[in-house]
Amino acid sequence: MSVNNDYTHIQIDDKEIILIGTAHISQESVNTVVATIDTILPDCVCVELDHQRYQALLNQKGWESLDLKEVIKKKQLPFLLANLALSSYQKRMGLQTGVKPGAELAAAAQAAEEHGMKVELVDRNIRTTLLRVWRKTGLWNKMKVMAALFGSLFEKQELDEAELAKLRESDTLSSMLEEMGKLLPSVKQILVDERDVHMAYYIRNAPGEKVLAVVGAAHLPGIIRHLQGEEIAPETISEITTIPPKTAFSKAVPWLLPSIVIALFVGGFFFGNRDQLADAATAWVLANGVLSAIGTLLAWGHPATIITAFVAAPLTSLNPTIGAGFVTGLVQALVAPPTVRDMEHVGDDLVTVKGWWHNRLARVLLVFLFSSIGSAIGTFVALGWLKELI
């Protein structure tokens, strides 16, 4: 292996692999990638993208074709919300350097195509990555991940090319990833380590004798380690690209709370003070309905959506197959549908906190999130009252 200021060179049998570690919002990274491709003229260029993110970079107006009602019906709003939170954070960082997130990856693909080179997308599907994080992470770490995503909406971090240059240093990144591994080992394993394996496998098996790979600097040490180690088995790739099924426990948990509530009402009817049943039912409706409605109000939901939240939350809290947020999100999308302008400018609007409330597409997601949180808090508040039935 040989290293210069711009790239790392590895020879594996008759295949020459050149790795460039980049920062995704750095103009210097864009310039380095294009200059390297023009200079070394590889047979194939591998980029840290999956098909979905590649199409998003190529089609900046992809949001215009989004069928929001279909997304809600398929219960994919949480995935969409997480995706938007991540992209808005990256875009805010990019505004400080004037470079769009992933610009160097798009530039690499474009330069390769101009030279007639093969382009390989070597990253794992982002939906697979997020679902593996969610299903292989414990409840406490899930809460940490959600808090980090939510906090990213309000975080203001100043970055310039000098700071980005430091972040491209492997020693700095190694120490940062080591700290992340201590705090959230399962999350770091899926977000970083597994993707290192996935990308190393496809880089090693890319067509051509001279292969250039453009990846985020955070992945560079891991990819180099796997390329220099034993060849990765296809079975390993199959395992890390599989979405784990829900465990029996995770399937049972959503039914636990409704079962407890129903048991309290039944126990109160047969063994408790029946005069309290009407008060308990009222408490259940008010706790769920009012707090879910307040959440919807905080998200600037339409008046019809606020009423829907009040009516739906007490019922959906007893039905784990559908949450209050999906009902309110659908109603919000119907009574205040996103305009063409909202779809066209969602990426720009979400770089500010205010934009989340002013963009109608984002507001649907906020309605979903806040009404769900309100309903969840209301359920636990009501449980404190219902236990008095017995």
C-alpha positions as MATLAB code, in Angstrom:
seq = 'MSVNNDYTHIQIDDKEIILIGTAHISQESVNTVVATIDTILPDCVCVELDHQRYQALLNQKGWESLDLKEVIKKKQLPFLLANLALSSYQKRMGLQTGVKPGAELAAAAQAAEEHGMKVELVDRNIRTTLLRVWRKTGLWNKMKVMAALFGSLFEKQELDEAELAKLRESDTLSSMLEEMGKLLPSVKQILVDERDVHMAYYIRNAPGEKVLAVVGAAHLPGIIRHLQGEEIAPETISEITTIPPKTAFSKAVPWLLPSIVIALFVGGFFFGNRDQLADAATAWVLANGVLSAIGTLLAWGHPATIITAFVAAPLTSLNPTIGAGFVTGLVQALVAPPTVRDMEHVGDDLVTVKGWWHNRLARVLLVFLFSSIGSAIGTFVALGWLKELI';
ca = [
       0.000    0.000    0.000;
       1.197    3.501   -0.825;
      -0.291    6.822    0.287;
       0.037   10.370   -1.011;
      -1.779   13.543   -0.009;
      -4.786   12.833   -2.214;
      -5.284    9.081   -2.355;
      -4.292    5.619   -1.121;
      -3.000    3.004   -3.565;
      -3.494   -0.749   -2.974;
      -2.396   -3.610   -5.240;
      -4.418   -6.839   -4.986;
      -3.130   -9.511   -7.389;
      -3.508   -7.933  -10.830;
      -6.002   -5.273   -9.671;
      -4.879   -1.748   -8.845;
      -7.212    0.040   -6.395;
      -6.978    3.779   -5.693;
      -9.012    5.120   -2.737;
      -9.922    8.773   -2.154;
     -11.317    9.762    1.241;
     -13.568   12.812    0.983;
     -15.747   15.193    2.983;
     -19.220   15.311    1.471;
     -19.553   19.108    1.567;
     -16.031   20.097    0.557;
     -15.060   21.915   -2.648;
     -11.518   20.647   -2.177;
     -12.853   17.075   -2.297;
     -14.736   17.834   -5.519;
     -11.575   19.249   -7.128;
      -9.418   16.347   -5.933;
     -11.817   13.710   -7.250;
     -12.141   15.244  -10.717;
      -8.385   15.898  -11.023;
      -7.529   12.334   -9.952;
      -9.915   10.765  -12.461;
      -8.522   12.950  -15.240;
      -4.954   12.039  -14.257;
      -5.004    8.296  -13.585;
      -7.832    7.366  -16.012;
      -9.182    4.295  -14.169;
     -11.215    1.545  -15.861;
     -13.984    1.871  -13.247;
     -15.037    4.464  -10.673;
     -16.770    3.263   -7.483;
     -18.746    5.780   -5.430;
     -20.210    5.674   -1.928;
     -23.815    5.718   -3.127;
     -26.735    3.352   -3.488;
     -29.212    3.540   -6.365;
     -31.725    5.659   -4.425;
     -29.228    8.336   -3.369;
     -27.608    8.343   -6.811;
     -30.959    9.081   -8.447;
     -31.617   11.796   -5.856;
     -28.316   13.493   -6.766;
     -29.082   13.264  -10.470;
     -32.699   14.386  -10.117;
     -32.803   17.380   -7.791;
     -36.566   17.719   -8.437;
     -37.387   14.162   -7.401;
     -39.607   15.419   -4.566;
     -42.089   16.728   -7.126;
     -43.172   13.183   -7.980;
     -43.553   12.075   -4.353;
     -46.958   10.503   -3.670;
     -47.316   11.522   -0.027;
     -50.651    9.770    0.533;
     -49.151    6.512   -0.736;
     -46.162    6.952    1.585;
     -48.542    7.353    4.536;
     -50.663    4.354    3.569;
     -47.529    2.196    3.359;
     -46.485    3.456    6.828;
     -43.191    4.837    5.497;
     -43.475    8.265    7.149;
     -40.876    7.478    9.860;
     -38.349    6.550    7.159;
     -39.145    9.707    5.188;
     -38.820   11.837    8.328;
     -35.419   10.336    9.208;
     -34.230   10.814    5.634;
     -35.270   14.464    5.605;
     -33.684   15.137    9.002;
     -30.360   13.700    7.814;
     -30.429   15.513    4.481;
     -31.388   18.850    6.065;
     -28.450   18.574    8.502;
     -26.028   17.852    5.653;
     -27.444   20.665    3.564;
     -27.058   23.163    6.430;
     -23.412   22.142    6.697;
     -23.049   22.505    2.934;
     -24.377   26.057    2.978;
     -21.319   27.126    4.962;
     -18.946   25.922    2.239;
     -21.220   26.549   -0.751;
     -21.088   22.873   -1.735;
     -24.098   20.567   -1.997;
     -23.904   17.361    0.098;
     -22.505   14.528   -2.017;
     -21.215   16.924   -4.695;
     -17.901   15.074   -4.952;
     -19.730   11.760   -5.499;
     -21.860   13.273   -8.246;
     -18.740   14.847   -9.755;
     -16.951   11.478   -9.711;
     -19.824    9.745  -11.502;
     -20.119   12.571  -14.042;
     -16.378   12.643  -14.761;
     -16.338    8.855  -15.170;
     -19.231    8.945  -17.621;
     -17.569   11.720  -19.628;
     -14.496    9.492  -20.014;
     -16.655    6.464  -20.871;
     -15.694    4.655  -17.660;
     -17.843    2.191  -15.752;
     -19.561    3.611  -12.636;
     -20.245    1.257   -9.716;
     -22.565    2.150   -6.789;
     -20.978    0.293   -3.886;
     -22.886    1.478   -0.795;
     -25.691   -0.481    0.844;
     -29.289    0.600    0.299;
     -30.054    3.368    2.793;
     -33.445    1.917    3.750;
     -31.772   -1.408    4.583;
     -29.212    0.422    6.730;
     -31.826    2.399    8.684;
     -34.063   -0.640    9.238;
     -31.110   -2.711   10.428;
     -30.241    0.054   12.908;
     -33.822    0.171   14.159;
     -34.394   -3.572   14.475;
     -30.995   -4.516   15.882;
     -30.877   -1.724   18.458;
     -32.270   -1.817   21.987;
     -34.950    0.566   23.227;
     -32.537    2.875   25.061;
     -30.262    3.206   22.041;
     -33.312    3.732   19.810;
     -34.193    6.720   21.987;
     -30.625    8.031   21.638;
     -30.793    7.716   17.851;
     -34.166    9.513   17.724;
     -32.858   12.248   20.018;
     -29.785   12.693   17.807;
     -31.956   12.944   14.690;
     -34.300   15.436   16.341;
     -31.386   17.421   17.756;
     -29.809   17.670   14.303;
     -32.775   19.806   13.233;
     -31.659   22.557   15.610;
     -27.878   22.070   15.723;
     -25.753   24.914   14.414;
     -22.187   23.845   13.714;
     -19.716   26.107   11.950;
     -17.564   24.338    9.361;
     -15.180   25.622    6.736;
     -12.656   24.005    4.391;
      -9.979   24.121    7.115;
     -12.214   22.205    9.539;
     -13.184   19.755    6.798;
      -9.517   19.144    6.044;
      -9.022   18.079    9.672;
     -12.041   15.772    9.450;
     -10.503   14.025    6.445;
      -7.500   13.006    8.552;
      -7.765    9.306    9.382;
      -6.387    9.718   12.927;
      -9.032   12.304   13.798;
     -11.824   10.196   12.308;
     -10.579    7.015   13.952;
     -10.738    8.613   17.386;
     -14.206   10.024   16.678;
     -15.513    6.635   15.521;
     -13.907    4.967   18.518;
     -15.850    7.302   20.816;
     -19.056    6.601   18.884;
     -18.407    2.882   19.232;
     -18.187    3.242   23.015;
     -21.436    5.211   23.253;
     -23.501    3.342   20.637;
     -21.624    0.163   19.632;
     -24.524   -1.507   17.820;
     -25.327    1.674   15.877;
     -21.707    2.272   14.878;
     -21.396   -1.347   13.759;
     -24.348   -1.022   11.369;
     -23.838    2.566   10.183;
     -20.094    2.322    9.681;
     -18.543   -1.136   10.071;
     -21.054   -3.112    7.989;
     -20.975   -0.525    5.215;
     -17.169   -0.699    5.229;
     -17.459   -4.438    4.549;
     -20.113   -3.907    1.854;
     -18.113   -1.252    0.018;
     -14.801   -3.141    0.298;
     -16.424   -6.227   -1.240;
     -17.832   -4.373   -4.243;
     -14.702   -2.276   -4.747;
     -12.580   -5.430   -4.784;
     -14.938   -7.082   -7.281;
     -15.429   -4.033   -9.504;
     -14.654   -4.606  -13.204;
     -11.337   -3.502  -14.642;
      -7.671   -3.685  -13.687;
      -7.487   -0.110  -12.377;
     -10.318    0.872  -10.011;
     -10.813    4.248   -8.339;
     -13.080    4.401   -5.269;
     -14.485    7.664   -3.882;
     -15.739    7.222   -0.304;
     -16.282    9.343    2.786;
     -13.094    9.694    4.812;
     -14.803    8.077    7.816;
     -14.977    4.791    5.888;
     -11.436    4.847    4.523;
      -9.593    3.050    7.389;
     -12.181    0.255    7.556;
     -12.292   -0.283    3.787;
      -8.492   -0.397    3.574;
      -8.378   -2.941    6.404;
     -10.881   -5.229    4.662;
      -9.207   -4.892    1.263;
      -5.864   -5.919    2.775;
      -7.387   -8.734    4.817;
      -9.026  -11.987    3.812;
     -11.405  -11.867    0.869;
     -14.970  -11.181    2.000;
     -17.374  -14.068    1.440;
     -20.618  -13.520   -0.515;
     -22.477  -15.019    2.453;
     -21.265  -12.112    4.597;
     -22.696   -9.604    2.115;
     -25.972  -11.509    2.020;
     -26.207  -11.338    5.817;
     -25.527   -7.613    6.134;
     -27.951   -6.728    3.341;
     -30.822   -8.630    4.942;
     -33.426   -6.721    6.942;
     -33.858   -8.590   10.239;
     -37.419   -9.737   10.941;
     -39.178   -8.351   13.957;
     -38.585  -10.450   17.055;
     -41.473  -12.095   18.869;
     -40.901   -9.658   21.733;
     -41.030   -6.583   19.489;
     -44.228   -7.895   17.907;
     -45.789   -8.436   21.323;
     -44.782   -5.103   22.887;
     -47.279   -2.944   20.911;
     -50.111   -5.164   22.164;
     -48.942   -5.023   25.779;
     -50.219   -1.543   26.606;
     -53.693   -1.987   25.051;
     -53.989   -5.332   26.850;
     -53.174   -3.681   30.180;
     -55.724   -0.899   29.574;
     -58.459   -3.334   28.599;
     -57.594   -5.551   31.592;
     -57.889   -2.538   33.914;
     -61.325   -1.679   32.556;
     -62.506   -5.290   32.786;
     -61.043   -5.647   36.291;
     -62.666   -2.390   37.336;
     -66.034   -3.574   36.027;
     -65.972   -6.891   37.896;
     -63.898   -6.147   40.969;
     -63.726   -2.386   41.387;
     -65.999    0.573   41.777;
     -68.214    0.612   38.689;
     -69.117    4.240   39.299;
     -65.533    5.130   38.438;
     -65.665    3.475   35.001;
     -67.265    6.452   33.286;
     -64.722    8.796   34.859;
     -61.890    6.469   33.816;
     -63.141    6.297   30.238;
     -63.378   10.084   30.155;
     -59.853   10.350   31.535;
     -58.574    7.985   28.828;
     -60.238    9.970   26.044;
     -59.130   13.345   27.369;
     -55.524   12.358   28.142;
     -54.964   10.807   24.733;
     -57.104   13.177   22.712;
     -56.060   16.468   24.275;
     -52.312   15.777   24.285;
     -52.356   14.440   20.728;
     -54.359   17.492   19.642;
     -51.861   19.779   21.396;
     -49.026   18.046   19.540;
     -50.863   18.597   16.266;
     -51.421   22.246   17.164;
     -47.707   22.702   17.887;
     -47.000   21.323   14.414;
     -49.365   23.944   12.952;
     -51.813   21.268   11.906;
     -55.032   22.237   10.123;
     -58.062   22.690   12.467;
     -59.611   19.571   10.924;
     -56.400   17.664   11.708;
     -56.440   18.872   15.319;
     -60.017   17.604   15.719;
     -59.004   14.317   14.084;
     -56.148   13.942   16.551;
     -58.519   14.380   19.486;
     -60.937   11.774   18.114;
     -58.425    9.265   16.750;
     -55.797    9.121   19.516;
     -57.955    7.376   22.176;
     -58.884    4.714   19.601;
     -55.497    4.219   17.935;
     -53.850    3.872   21.348;
     -55.841    0.656   21.713;
     -54.960   -0.544   18.205;
     -51.225   -1.185   17.653;
     -51.699   -1.751   13.907;
     -52.115    1.975   13.307;
     -50.837    4.990   15.230;
     -52.440    8.366   15.737;
     -49.708    9.974   13.647;
     -50.604    8.035   10.521;
     -54.235    9.142   10.783;
     -53.412   12.790   11.442;
     -50.687   12.775    8.791;
     -53.131   11.482    6.177;
     -55.793   14.034    7.136;
     -53.224   16.871    7.059;
     -52.078   15.744    3.598;
     -55.698   15.754    2.400;
     -56.885   19.082    3.856;
     -53.615   21.009    3.364;
     -51.766   19.150    0.580;
     -48.213   20.219   -0.273;
     -48.067   22.595   -3.233;
     -45.733   22.279   -6.218;
     -43.624   24.991   -4.597;
     -43.375   22.947   -1.360;
     -42.186   19.909   -3.302;
     -39.701   21.897   -5.377;
     -38.157   23.745   -2.437;
     -38.356   21.181    0.372;
     -34.559   20.709    0.360;
     -33.957   24.444    0.685;
     -36.720   25.061    3.240;
     -35.523   22.416    5.669;
     -32.146   24.032    6.286;
     -33.888   26.308    8.821;
     -36.106   25.405   11.756;
     -38.752   27.847   10.512;
     -38.769   26.084    7.151;
     -40.019   22.852    8.710;
     -43.199   24.637    9.751;
     -43.653   26.737    6.607;
     -43.194   23.906    4.099;
     -46.407   21.898    3.830;
     -44.650   18.605    3.102;
     -42.490   18.968    6.204;
     -45.515   20.070    8.218;
     -47.245   16.753    7.446;
     -44.227   14.995    8.946;
     -44.273   17.250   12.014;
     -47.987   16.565   12.475;
     -47.241   12.840   12.314;
     -44.398   13.129   14.829;
     -45.930   15.527   17.369;
     -49.397   13.945   17.409;
     -47.773   10.528   17.947;
     -45.675   11.846   20.836;
     -48.733   13.537   22.361;
     -50.771   10.342   22.139;
     -47.945    8.281   23.690;
     -47.608   10.697   26.631;
     -51.395   10.736   27.031;
     -51.480    6.944   27.236;
     -48.997    6.852   30.112;
     -50.763    9.714   31.897;
     -54.098    7.897   31.592;
     -52.583    4.664   32.903;
     -51.810    6.431   36.160;
     -55.511    7.174   36.540;
     -56.791    3.816   35.305;
     -54.872    1.842   37.919;
     -57.196    3.357   40.521;
     -60.051    1.287   39.057;
     -58.908   -1.829   40.876;
];
